[in-house]
Short mmCIF file of C-alpha atoms and ligand atoms in Angstrom, two decimals:
data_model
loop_
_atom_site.label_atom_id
_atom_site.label_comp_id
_atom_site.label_asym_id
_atom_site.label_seq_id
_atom_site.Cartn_x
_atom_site.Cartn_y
_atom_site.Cartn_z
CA UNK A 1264 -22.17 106.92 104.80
CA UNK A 1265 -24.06 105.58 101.59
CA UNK A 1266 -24.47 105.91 98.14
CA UNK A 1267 -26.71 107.39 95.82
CA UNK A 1268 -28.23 105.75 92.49
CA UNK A 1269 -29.73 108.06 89.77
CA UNK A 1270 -32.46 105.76 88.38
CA UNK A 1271 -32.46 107.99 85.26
CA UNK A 1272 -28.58 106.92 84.55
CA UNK A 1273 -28.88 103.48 85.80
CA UNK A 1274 -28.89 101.08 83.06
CA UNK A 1275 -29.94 97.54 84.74
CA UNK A 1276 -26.65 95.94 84.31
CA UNK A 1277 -26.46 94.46 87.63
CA UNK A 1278 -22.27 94.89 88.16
CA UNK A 1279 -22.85 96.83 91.14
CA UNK A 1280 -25.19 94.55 92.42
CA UNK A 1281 -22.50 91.94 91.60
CA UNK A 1282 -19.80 93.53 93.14
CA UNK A 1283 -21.03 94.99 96.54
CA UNK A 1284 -19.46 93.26 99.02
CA UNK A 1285 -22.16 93.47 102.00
CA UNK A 1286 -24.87 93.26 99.20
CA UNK A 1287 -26.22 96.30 99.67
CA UNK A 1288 -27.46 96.72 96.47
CA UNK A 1289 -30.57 95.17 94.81
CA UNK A 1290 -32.59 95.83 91.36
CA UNK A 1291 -36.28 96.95 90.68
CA UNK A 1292 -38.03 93.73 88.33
CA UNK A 1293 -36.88 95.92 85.46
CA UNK A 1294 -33.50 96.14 86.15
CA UNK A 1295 -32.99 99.86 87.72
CA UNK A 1296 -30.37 99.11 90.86
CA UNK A 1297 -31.18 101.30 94.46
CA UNK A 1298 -29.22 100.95 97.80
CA UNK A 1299 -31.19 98.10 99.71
CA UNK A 1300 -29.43 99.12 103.35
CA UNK A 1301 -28.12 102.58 103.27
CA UNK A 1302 -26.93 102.59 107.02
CA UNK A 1303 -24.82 99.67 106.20
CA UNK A 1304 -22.63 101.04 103.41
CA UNK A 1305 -19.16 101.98 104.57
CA UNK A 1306 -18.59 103.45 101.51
CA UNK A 1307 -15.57 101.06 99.56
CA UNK A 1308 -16.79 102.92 96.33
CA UNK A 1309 -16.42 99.07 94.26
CA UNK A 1310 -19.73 100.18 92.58
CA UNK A 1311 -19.01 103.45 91.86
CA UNK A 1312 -15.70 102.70 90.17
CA UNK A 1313 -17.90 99.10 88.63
CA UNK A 1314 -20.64 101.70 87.23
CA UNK A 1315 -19.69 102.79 83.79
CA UNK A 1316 -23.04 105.16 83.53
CA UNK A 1317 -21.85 107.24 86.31
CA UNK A 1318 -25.30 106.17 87.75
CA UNK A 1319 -23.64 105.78 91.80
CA UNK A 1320 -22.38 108.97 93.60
CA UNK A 1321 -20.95 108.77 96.93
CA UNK A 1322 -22.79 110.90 99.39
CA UNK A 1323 -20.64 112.68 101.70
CA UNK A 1324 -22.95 113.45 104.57
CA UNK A 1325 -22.28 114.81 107.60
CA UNK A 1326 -21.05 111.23 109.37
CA UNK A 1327 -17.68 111.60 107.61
CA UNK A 1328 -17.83 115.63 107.61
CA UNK A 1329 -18.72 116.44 104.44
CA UNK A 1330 -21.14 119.10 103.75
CA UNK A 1331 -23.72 117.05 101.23
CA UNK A 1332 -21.57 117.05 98.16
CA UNK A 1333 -21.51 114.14 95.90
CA UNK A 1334 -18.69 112.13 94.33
CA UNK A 1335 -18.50 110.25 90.96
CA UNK A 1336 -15.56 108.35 89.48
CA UNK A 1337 -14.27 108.06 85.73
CA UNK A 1338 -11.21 106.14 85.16
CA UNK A 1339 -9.19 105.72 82.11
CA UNK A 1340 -6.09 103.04 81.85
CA UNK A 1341 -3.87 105.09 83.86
CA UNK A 1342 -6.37 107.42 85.76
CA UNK A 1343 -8.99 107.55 88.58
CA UNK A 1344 -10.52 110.89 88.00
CA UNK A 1345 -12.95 111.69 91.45
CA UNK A 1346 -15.34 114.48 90.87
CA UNK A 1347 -17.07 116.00 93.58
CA UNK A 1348 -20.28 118.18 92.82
CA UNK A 1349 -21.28 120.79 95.98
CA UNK A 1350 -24.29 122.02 97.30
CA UNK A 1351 -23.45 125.44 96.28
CA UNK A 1352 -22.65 124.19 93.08
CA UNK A 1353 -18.80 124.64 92.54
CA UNK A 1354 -16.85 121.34 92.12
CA UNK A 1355 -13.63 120.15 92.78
CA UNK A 1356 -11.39 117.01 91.01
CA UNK A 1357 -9.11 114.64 92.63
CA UNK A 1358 -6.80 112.87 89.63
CA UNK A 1359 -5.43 109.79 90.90
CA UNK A 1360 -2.04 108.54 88.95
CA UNK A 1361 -3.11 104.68 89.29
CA UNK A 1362 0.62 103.52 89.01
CA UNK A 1363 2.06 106.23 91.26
CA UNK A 1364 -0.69 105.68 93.92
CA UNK A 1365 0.40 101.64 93.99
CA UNK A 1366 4.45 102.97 94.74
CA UNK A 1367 3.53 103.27 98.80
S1 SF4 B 2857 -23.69 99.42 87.67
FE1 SF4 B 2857 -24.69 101.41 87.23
S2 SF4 B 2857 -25.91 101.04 85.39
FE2 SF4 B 2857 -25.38 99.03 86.23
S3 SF4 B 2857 -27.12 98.49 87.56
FE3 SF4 B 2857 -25.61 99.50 88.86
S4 SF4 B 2857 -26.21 101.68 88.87
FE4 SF4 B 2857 -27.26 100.69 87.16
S1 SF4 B 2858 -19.85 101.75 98.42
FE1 SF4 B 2858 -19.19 99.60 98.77
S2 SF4 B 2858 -20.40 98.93 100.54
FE2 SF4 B 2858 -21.41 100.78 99.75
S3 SF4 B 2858 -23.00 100.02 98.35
FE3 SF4 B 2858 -21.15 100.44 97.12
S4 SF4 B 2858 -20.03 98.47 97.00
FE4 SF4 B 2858 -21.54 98.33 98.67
#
């Protein structure tokens, strides 16, 4: 499992750095974060949900069964909004009520 960082949306602001708990993540000299240890990611998604460029996609490779797709976050107040992009180029959404998902 692992992410992915688009250096072309990465802005240098070093929260996912920050916030990686295995720190996983490092930064180029000018700023532009990439995934230092790939194989050791477990894939806790703090720096996608940290990222507020949508720079970090979660790759969902074939060790968890996915087929290649990628997954992004947004998030407003209330909601966690997951959006998956596929190969073949449909995508699908996951909305996540943040307040009914803390009832259980
Ligand atoms: S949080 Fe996003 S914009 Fe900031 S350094 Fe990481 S990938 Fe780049
Ligand atoms: S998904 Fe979690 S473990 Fe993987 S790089 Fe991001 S913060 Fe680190």
């Amino acid at each position: 499992m692992s992410i992915i960082i688009n250096p072309e949306k990465c802005k240098g602001c070093g929260l996912c750095t920050d916030v990686c708990p295995g720190s996983l993540i490092a930064q180029k000299d000018h700023g532009t974060a990439y995934i230092k240890y790939p194989k050791d990611c477990w894939g806790c998604a703090s720096c996608i949900k940290e990222c507020h460029f949508g720079a970090i996609a979660l790759y969902l490779g074939a060790d968890i069964g996915g087929m290649g797709s990628q997954m992004t976050v947004s998030a407003t107040e209330d909601t966690l909004t997951w959006n998956i992009q596929k190969r073949d180029g449909t995508k699908d959404q996951i909305i996540i009520n943040k307040k009914e998902s803390n009832k259980y």
